[in-house]
Amino acid sequence: MSPGMRGTPPRQAAQARSAPVFALVTLTLIGAALAAPWLAPQDPYDLANLLLDHARLSPLTRDEAGMLHLLGSDDQGRDVLSAILYGLRVSLGVASAGTTLALAAGLTAGLCAAWHGGRTDAMLMRLVDLQLSFPTILVALMLMAALGQGPDKVVIAIAVSQWAYYARTVRGSARVELQRDYIAAARGLALPTRRIVVRHLLPNCLAPVIVLATAQMAAAISLEATLSFLGLGVPVTRPSLGLLIANGAQYVFAGQYWMSLWPGVVLLATIVAIQQAGHWAGRKAAGGGASR
Amino acid sequence: MGYGALVRIAQSLLTLLAMSVLVFVAIYLIGNPIELLVPPQANQAEMARAAQALGLDQPLPVQYLHFLGQALKGDLGRSFTSNAPALTVIFERMPATLELALAAALIAVGLGIPLGLWSAFADGHPASRATLGLATLGFSMPTFWIALLLVMVFSVQLEWLPSGGRDASATLLGWRTSLASWQGLAHLAMPACSLALFKLALIIRVTYAATIDTLRLDHVRQARARGLSPARILWAHVLKNIGAPLLNVIGLEFGALVAFSVVTETVFAWPGMGRLLIDAINTLDRPVIVAYLLLTVVLFTLINLAVDIACLAIDPRLREARGR
């Protein structure tokens, strides 16, 4: 995806300086999502908190019960900050499940193609090329149209639209590794295929895949948000960041921006932080050389 | 070149066939549309009659062959909800989407290539770094989010631009379009810009990376050493070298613009075919979903094919490699 950004020394230095910040932001966001039940001022899934007379309070106001809404409340009276923390949980959960599934499928297909070569390889790679010639969003929309709504469906949509990237990357590095002496040695020892692939080949193909997975995780978060924004993703009872933005969107026109703005800021921060942290990790993995 | 082009055309036809099966089968996995179409008090017999009228009682392969035969005749069935032919429904909405995608492509290419070239020529300059940094940020912004931000700023705060809808009352060469009037352009501005942003960021980065690589080539460095003007180097050496990769990206991304307009159209209530798709998914209007997906697939395949053939024509190295 990233067309070789060969940075000049000052740029690399600037990136290296800001990189730990992005890593820290990523960890903070993941921590906040995990600790949402303890951090959030209110449980947004508790129906008792849906009070219409608390609806659409602007940020930094208190409701009659004396509760301070730091980021305001939404159209159903839920605290926006709490909804964001729980929404982040949903967004990260769905995206990481999708990424993991895509990674597993892509690894299997890529290793399979590299190991067998020949027609298996040709067919799998033809499929990969075919899929990569269509944009992710189209593949995902087609799947959502076929499967219907729900977090599990979004996970499948993410996996199906991303596996091809992993398959191509793994196949590339596996083909290089298969030429090396240690594989020849393992074959000479007549180890079972399974053992050679899983214990010898796989660990040596992982580095570029992990880097790719970080970039794809950011893309998965964005895809989930987009599908949910369109109303095809997660259900309204457990909104993700994208759905929170969609719910608030109708009030943006009335100048009540906070219901959409703050979830959006958190969404963007999450995507940028994960992407940049991944870039940094990728450069580290490549031995501090030119970024990929 | 002729042989390479023929192979590509054959591959495209196979792709289309495979995608038609995939789309058809995938869409037929979704719920039973009969329940939505007949009144709730309808009995079994009435439901069976409705299914028969729509051909939904046949086995799937029979339905597919029938569908394929009809599709080749340009008939993709009637919309379950409006009862108009599905293709007509989509073609009615297509000009709005193409207009939007075209405007976005013009913005992305018109700004992206000069900015990318400039960033490469002025590599290391703070403004060049800022441009590339913003491009990275633009890369990360979900399309719907930038669209909402634009609405917040330009419609709600500044009240400069309308927040949604399309004004195609004026005509240009007999085509009713937003491009022909100020009102129309005002409606088009925000949707087009928000749709363009991602591609703009992409084109800046691709142009930058390709140009940096080209500037490092020996013959370009020698041209610089000979004291050729930057304009001459740009024209004679850089643009010729980065032409093929750029064309590839632009071609592919135009298709992606059409696909992504689903999102933009939803935010800005733009009456295009993307908005139609979302409505069709929500009402389980299968013929319209299938027609949209197939039409987009055809559009994509045609664009890919055209780009490949154009690249074969531009770049002799590709002809050597593929023609054999």
XYZ file of N, CA, C and O in Angstrom, chain A residues 163-255:
372
model
N -7.616 -10.494 3.351
C -6.722 -11.656 3.374
C -5.715 -11.612 2.229
O -4.558 -12.021 2.373
N -6.163 -11.066 1.070
C -5.321 -11.109 -0.124
C -4.001 -10.361 0.078
O -2.968 -10.781 -0.434
N -4.028 -9.263 0.848
C -2.792 -8.506 1.090
C -1.772 -9.386 1.809
O -0.595 -9.398 1.476
N -2.248 -10.119 2.830
C -1.339 -10.975 3.584
C -0.829 -12.110 2.719
O 0.341 -12.450 2.737
N -1.759 -12.709 1.949
C -1.373 -13.848 1.126
C -0.232 -13.456 0.194
O 0.756 -14.182 0.063
N -0.363 -12.281 -0.426
C 0.654 -11.866 -1.382
C 1.996 -11.629 -0.694
O 3.040 -12.073 -1.169
N 1.948 -10.935 0.470
C 3.192 -10.631 1.181
C 3.879 -11.902 1.663
O 5.084 -12.085 1.477
N 3.099 -12.808 2.288
C 3.682 -14.031 2.829
C 4.261 -14.882 1.707
O 5.369 -15.414 1.820
N 3.525 -14.983 0.617
C 4.001 -15.797 -0.491
C 5.344 -15.270 -0.975
O 6.283 -16.025 -1.200
N 5.444 -13.944 -1.082
C 6.683 -13.320 -1.533
C 7.852 -13.690 -0.641
O 8.870 -14.188 -1.117
N 7.689 -13.488 0.683
C 8.839 -13.761 1.539
C 9.074 -15.264 1.686
O 10.220 -15.695 1.799
N 7.999 -16.069 1.637
C 8.186 -17.520 1.776
C 8.978 -18.081 0.595
O 9.810 -18.971 0.753
N 8.714 -17.546 -0.599
C 9.444 -18.042 -1.766
C 10.934 -17.766 -1.648
O 11.756 -18.589 -2.053
N 11.266 -16.603 -1.069
C 12.684 -16.286 -0.857
C 13.270 -17.246 0.177
O 14.340 -17.831 -0.020
N 12.536 -17.433 1.297
C 13.046 -18.279 2.378
C 13.231 -19.724 1.922
O 14.144 -20.408 2.368
N 12.326 -20.171 1.036
C 12.387 -21.579 0.610
C 13.687 -21.896 -0.122
O 14.075 -23.062 -0.213
N 14.373 -20.880 -0.635
C 15.639 -21.095 -1.343
C 16.809 -21.251 -0.371
O 17.905 -21.608 -0.773
N 16.569 -20.922 0.918
C 17.693 -20.868 1.855
C 18.131 -22.260 2.286
O 17.382 -23.233 2.208
N 19.360 -22.296 2.842
C 19.968 -23.574 3.215
C 19.228 -24.282 4.341
O 19.133 -25.500 4.360
N 18.697 -23.493 5.310
C 18.081 -24.165 6.460
C 16.854 -24.965 6.050
O 16.533 -25.994 6.634
N 16.156 -24.489 5.000
C 15.005 -25.249 4.518
C 15.490 -26.517 3.827
O 14.961 -27.619 4.060
N 16.564 -26.376 3.028
C 17.143 -27.546 2.376
C 17.578 -28.557 3.433
O 17.359 -29.765 3.297
N 18.183 -28.050 4.535
C 18.632 -28.929 5.609
C 17.452 -29.653 6.245
O 17.486 -30.873 6.452
N 16.374 -28.887 6.513
C 15.199 -29.490 7.131
C 14.601 -30.551 6.214
O 14.165 -31.613 6.658
N 14.612 -30.250 4.906
C 14.098 -31.232 3.956
C 15.008 -32.454 3.932
O 14.530 -33.582 3.838
N 16.318 -32.210 4.022
C 17.286 -33.305 4.009
C 17.086 -34.234 5.196
O 17.281 -35.447 5.094
N 16.650 -33.655 6.317
C 16.400 -34.470 7.510
C 15.078 -35.220 7.403
O 14.703 -35.928 8.323
N 14.372 -34.978 6.283
C 13.076 -35.633 6.048
C 12.078 -35.326 7.154
O 11.318 -36.189 7.587
N 12.096 -34.064 7.633
C 11.096 -33.664 8.619
C 9.734 -33.625 7.929
O 9.650 -33.400 6.724
N 8.682 -33.829 8.714
C 7.347 -33.755 8.098
C 7.091 -32.335 7.562
O 7.540 -31.351 8.171
N 6.352 -32.243 6.437
C 6.049 -30.959 5.796
C 5.506 -29.947 6.795
O 5.919 -28.799 6.846
N 4.544 -30.416 7.583
C 3.904 -29.568 8.569
C 4.914 -28.887 9.467
O 4.845 -27.703 9.722
N 5.885 -29.680 9.907
C 6.890 -29.165 10.828
C 7.786 -28.140 10.127
O 8.091 -27.095 10.689
N 8.173 -28.448 8.901
C 9.035 -27.497 8.177
C 8.303 -26.176 7.990
O 8.855 -25.110 8.244
N 7.034 -26.266 7.557
C 6.288 -25.038 7.267
C 6.046 -24.245 8.547
O 6.293 -23.042 8.601
N 5.563 -24.915 9.586
C 5.152 -24.186 10.787
C 6.340 -23.757 11.643
O 6.390 -22.615 12.106
N 7.324 -24.634 11.815
C 8.413 -24.325 12.737
C 9.595 -23.635 12.072
O 10.324 -22.890 12.714
N 9.807 -23.886 10.779
C 10.994 -23.319 10.127
C 10.650 -22.149 9.219
O 11.243 -21.099 9.300
N 9.656 -22.388 8.343
C 9.339 -21.379 7.335
C 8.569 -20.199 7.932
O 8.966 -19.040 7.786
N 7.481 -20.500 8.627
C 6.585 -19.457 9.136
C 7.280 -18.380 9.969
O 7.131 -17.196 9.700
N 8.090 -18.771 10.978
C 8.687 -17.731 11.818
C 9.559 -16.767 11.023
O 9.666 -15.596 11.375
N 10.157 -17.233 9.928
C 11.034 -16.377 9.139
C 10.286 -15.491 8.152
O 10.893 -14.642 7.513
N 8.989 -15.734 8.010
C 8.206 -14.887 7.099
C 7.381 -13.865 7.865
O 6.669 -13.064 7.269
N 7.464 -13.894 9.194
C 6.520 -13.110 9.982
C 6.774 -11.608 9.989
O 5.833 -10.822 9.992
N 8.061 -11.176 9.978
C 8.354 -9.752 10.184
C 7.570 -8.827 9.249
O 6.864 -7.935 9.724
N 7.654 -9.031 7.925
C 6.910 -8.108 7.055
C 5.398 -8.202 7.267
O 4.688 -7.214 7.088
N 4.929 -9.386 7.661
C 3.493 -9.577 7.852
C 2.990 -8.794 9.064
O 1.904 -8.213 9.031
N 3.793 -8.775 10.113
C 3.393 -8.040 11.317
C 3.277 -6.547 10.995
O 2.322 -5.874 11.405
N 4.249 -6.055 10.222
C 4.205 -4.651 9.822
C 2.942 -4.376 9.009
O 2.214 -3.414 9.254
N 2.672 -5.275 8.065
C 1.478 -5.131 7.234
C 0.222 -5.167 8.105
O -0.724 -4.402 7.892
N 0.226 -6.056 9.102
C -0.958 -6.217 9.944
C -1.284 -4.928 10.686
O -2.459 -4.600 10.887
N -0.265 -4.170 11.076
C -0.532 -2.905 11.770
C -1.235 -1.930 10.838
O -2.230 -1.305 11.217
N -0.710 -1.821 9.614
C -1.345 -0.925 8.643
C -2.768 -1.390 8.353
O -3.703 -0.579 8.269
N -2.957 -2.708 8.233
C -4.271 -3.249 7.918
C -5.227 -3.101 9.095
O -6.430 -2.989 8.905
N -4.681 -3.105 10.311
C -5.521 -2.895 11.493
C -6.137 -1.489 11.414
O -7.336 -1.317 11.664
N -5.316 -0.505 11.051
C -5.835 0.857 10.896
C -6.905 0.884 9.809
O -7.964 1.500 9.978
N -6.647 0.192 8.705
C -7.623 0.140 7.617
C -8.900 -0.565 8.069
O -10.008 -0.174 7.689
N -8.748 -1.597 8.920
C -9.911 -2.341 9.402
C -10.785 -1.462 10.288
O -12.017 -1.499 10.203
N -10.142 -0.652 11.137
C -10.905 0.258 11.994
C -11.709 1.223 11.133
O -12.898 1.465 11.357
N -11.038 1.736 10.089
C -11.695 2.682 9.192
C -12.852 2.014 8.444
O -13.926 2.596 8.286
N -12.634 0.770 8.011
C -13.675 0.054 7.264
C -14.892 -0.215 8.145
O -16.040 0.003 7.740
N -14.618 -0.664 9.381
C -15.729 -0.929 10.302
C -16.517 0.356 10.542
O -17.755 0.362 10.514
N -15.771 1.465 10.759
C -16.431 2.741 11.020
C -17.302 3.141 9.828
O -18.437 3.593 10.000
N -16.766 2.943 8.622
C -17.513 3.324 7.428
C -18.780 2.495 7.282
O -19.861 3.028 7.033
N -18.654 1.166 7.457
C -19.828 0.301 7.331
C -20.866 0.658 8.386
O -22.070 0.738 8.094
N -20.417 0.889 9.617
C -21.360 1.237 10.678
C -21.990 2.589 10.418
O -23.166 2.806 10.694
N -21.184 3.516 9.875
C -21.729 4.834 9.546
C -22.851 4.708 8.527
O -23.863 5.394 8.597
N -22.687 3.787 7.562
C -23.698 3.588 6.527
C -24.911 2.827 7.050
O -25.888 2.634 6.339
N -24.818 2.376 8.316
C -25.938 1.637 8.891
C -25.909 0.168 8.533
O -26.904 -0.541 8.687
N -24.755 -0.319 8.023
C -24.676 -1.726 7.629
C -23.789 -2.519 8.575
O -23.503 -3.685 8.340
N -23.297 -1.870 9.633
C -22.311 -2.532 10.491
C -22.886 -3.056 11.781
O -23.802 -3.878 11.778
N -22.354 -2.533 12.901
C -22.771 -3.031 14.209
C -24.171 -2.502 14.547
O -24.605 -1.493 14.018
N -24.889 -3.194 15.455
C -26.242 -2.765 15.804
C -26.246 -1.531 16.706
O -25.264 -1.264 17.395
N -27.374 -0.791 16.686
C -27.461 0.461 17.454
C -27.343 0.258 18.955
O -26.978 1.184 19.674
N -27.639 -0.950 19.442
C -27.592 -1.158 20.891
C -26.165 -1.139 21.415
O -25.924 -0.824 22.569
N -25.202 -1.542 20.571
C -23.795 -1.527 20.967
C -23.011 -0.723 19.942
O -22.275 -1.284 19.141
N -23.181 0.601 19.930
C -22.587 1.384 18.837
C -21.059 1.420 18.893
O -20.476 1.436 19.975
N -20.435 1.394 17.719
C -18.998 1.621 17.614
C -18.807 3.115 17.348
O -19.773 3.864 17.262
N -17.551 3.533 17.217
C -17.295 4.958 16.980
C -17.992 5.433 15.713
O -18.583 6.513 15.686
N -17.935 4.607 14.653
C -18.550 5.002 13.390
C -20.045 5.222 13.527
O -20.606 6.180 12.992
N -20.695 4.345 14.279
C -22.143 4.482 14.448
C -22.486 5.682 15.333
O -23.491 6.367 15.110
N -21.638 5.958 16.326
C -21.853 7.154 17.153
C -21.800 8.405 16.284
O -22.630 9.313 16.433
N -20.841 8.426 15.355
C -20.717 9.579 14.461
C -21.976 9.692 13.605
O -22.524 10.783 13.429
N -22.457 8.564 13.108
C -23.665 8.567 12.279
C -24.865 9.064 13.080
O -25.660 9.866 12.597
N -24.992 8.588 14.329
C -26.130 9.005 15.152
C -26.122 10.504 15.412
O -27.179 11.140 15.461
N -24.919 11.058 15.589
C -24.839 12.485 15.879
C -24.948 13.340 14.634
O -25.221 14.534 14.730
N -24.756 12.704 13.460
C -24.637 13.486 12.221
C -25.851 14.359 11.954
O -25.723 15.494 11.520
N -27.058 13.835 12.273
C -28.253 14.619 11.952
C -28.339 15.914 12.756
O -29.001 16.855 12.346
N -27.629 15.955 13.913
C -27.689 17.166 14.736
C -26.585 18.154 14.393
O -26.598 19.281 14.869
N -25.635 17.693 13.570
C -24.557 18.582 13.137
C -25.144 19.794 12.429
O -24.712 20.929 12.626
N -26.186 19.551 11.644
C -26.782 20.637 10.859
C -27.415 21.680 11.770
O -27.594 22.820 11.394
N -27.775 21.285 12.987
C -28.362 22.229 13.937
C -27.272 22.858 14.810
O -27.574 23.542 15.776
N -26.011 22.592 14.468
C -24.918 23.189 15.232
C -24.567 22.407 16.486
O -23.720 22.826 17.256
